[in-house]
Amino acid sequence: IEVHEPGVGHCLLKAGDAGITNLRLIMHDAVEVLAGMIPPASLARVNLYFPDPWPKKRHHKRRFVNAETVGHLARTLRPGGLVTRW
């Protein structure tokens, strides 16, 4: 899930170069996708890349990892599923 258009393009190019054919990529807001587009217990792993690049207190509202999104992650992960932060 990515909203940054150049990031989506770069990901698609790298996947094509690597011969990856089973990739699912969604260009949309991740919170909305987790809240309403991913079925419960359907994900084995979620990789978060740079989830909270907002160090200042006034920017905390923009952080991805918060009570709401952790709840969405818990709902969408399979039992034993992993969340990794890069």
Coordinates of C-alpha atoms in Angstrom, one line a residue:
I1 CA 0.0 0.0 0.0
E2 CA 1.6 3.3 -1.1
V3 CA 0.3 6.7 -1.9
H4 CA 3.4 8.2 -3.3
E5 CA 3.1 7.7 -7.1
P6 CA 6.9 7.6 -7.8
G7 CA 7.2 5.0 -5.1
V8 CA 4.6 2.9 -6.7
G9 CA 6.3 3.1 -10.1
H10 CA 9.7 2.3 -8.6
C11 CA 8.2 -0.8 -6.8
L12 CA 6.6 -2.0 -10.0
L13 CA 9.8 -1.6 -12.0
K14 CA 11.8 -3.5 -9.3
A15 CA 9.2 -6.2 -9.1
G16 CA 9.3 -6.6 -12.9
D17 CA 13.1 -6.7 -12.9
A18 CA 13.0 -9.4 -10.2
G19 CA 10.4 -11.5 -12.1
I20 CA 7.9 -11.2 -9.3
T21 CA 4.4 -12.1 -10.5
N22 CA 2.4 -12.4 -7.3
L23 CA 2.6 -8.8 -6.1
R24 CA -0.5 -6.9 -5.1
L25 CA 0.0 -3.1 -4.9
I26 CA -2.7 -0.6 -3.9
M27 CA -2.2 3.1 -4.4
H28 CA -4.4 4.5 -1.6
D29 CA -4.3 5.6 2.0
A30 CA -3.1 2.6 4.1
V31 CA -5.4 3.3 7.0
E32 CA -8.5 3.3 4.8
V33 CA -7.3 0.1 3.1
L34 CA -6.7 -1.7 6.4
A35 CA -10.0 -0.5 7.8
G36 CA -12.2 -1.6 4.9
M37 CA -10.5 -3.4 2.1
I38 CA -8.5 -6.2 3.8
P39 CA -10.5 -9.2 5.1
P40 CA -9.9 -10.3 8.7
A41 CA -7.1 -12.7 9.4
S42 CA -5.9 -12.6 5.8
L43 CA -2.4 -11.3 6.1
A44 CA 0.6 -13.4 7.2
R45 CA 3.0 -10.4 7.4
V46 CA 2.9 -6.6 7.2
N47 CA 6.1 -4.7 6.6
L48 CA 6.1 -1.1 7.6
Y49 CA 8.7 1.0 5.9
F50 CA 9.4 4.4 7.6
P51 CA 6.0 4.4 9.4
D52 CA 6.7 7.3 11.7
P53 CA 9.0 9.9 10.2
W54 CA 7.4 12.7 12.3
P55 CA 9.6 13.4 15.3
K56 CA 8.0 16.6 16.4
K57 CA 5.1 16.6 18.9
R58 CA 2.9 18.7 16.6
H59 CA 3.3 16.1 13.8
H60 CA 2.3 13.1 15.9
K61 CA -1.2 13.2 14.4
R62 CA 0.4 12.2 11.1
R63 CA 2.0 9.1 12.5
F64 CA 0.9 5.8 11.1
V65 CA 1.4 3.7 14.2
N66 CA -1.3 4.6 16.7
A67 CA -4.2 2.8 18.5
E68 CA -6.5 2.9 15.5
T69 CA -4.0 1.4 13.0
V70 CA -2.7 -1.2 15.5
G71 CA -6.3 -2.3 15.8
H72 CA -6.7 -2.6 12.1
L73 CA -3.4 -4.5 11.9
A74 CA -4.5 -6.9 14.6
R75 CA -7.8 -7.6 12.8
T76 CA -6.2 -8.2 9.4
L77 CA -3.3 -10.5 10.6
R78 CA -3.6 -14.2 10.7
P79 CA -2.9 -15.9 14.0
G80 CA 0.9 -15.9 14.4
G81 CA 1.2 -13.1 11.8
L82 CA 4.0 -10.6 12.0
V83 CA 4.4 -6.9 11.8
T84 CA 7.9 -5.8 10.9
R85 CA 9.2 -2.2 11.0
W86 CA 12.1 -1.2 8.7

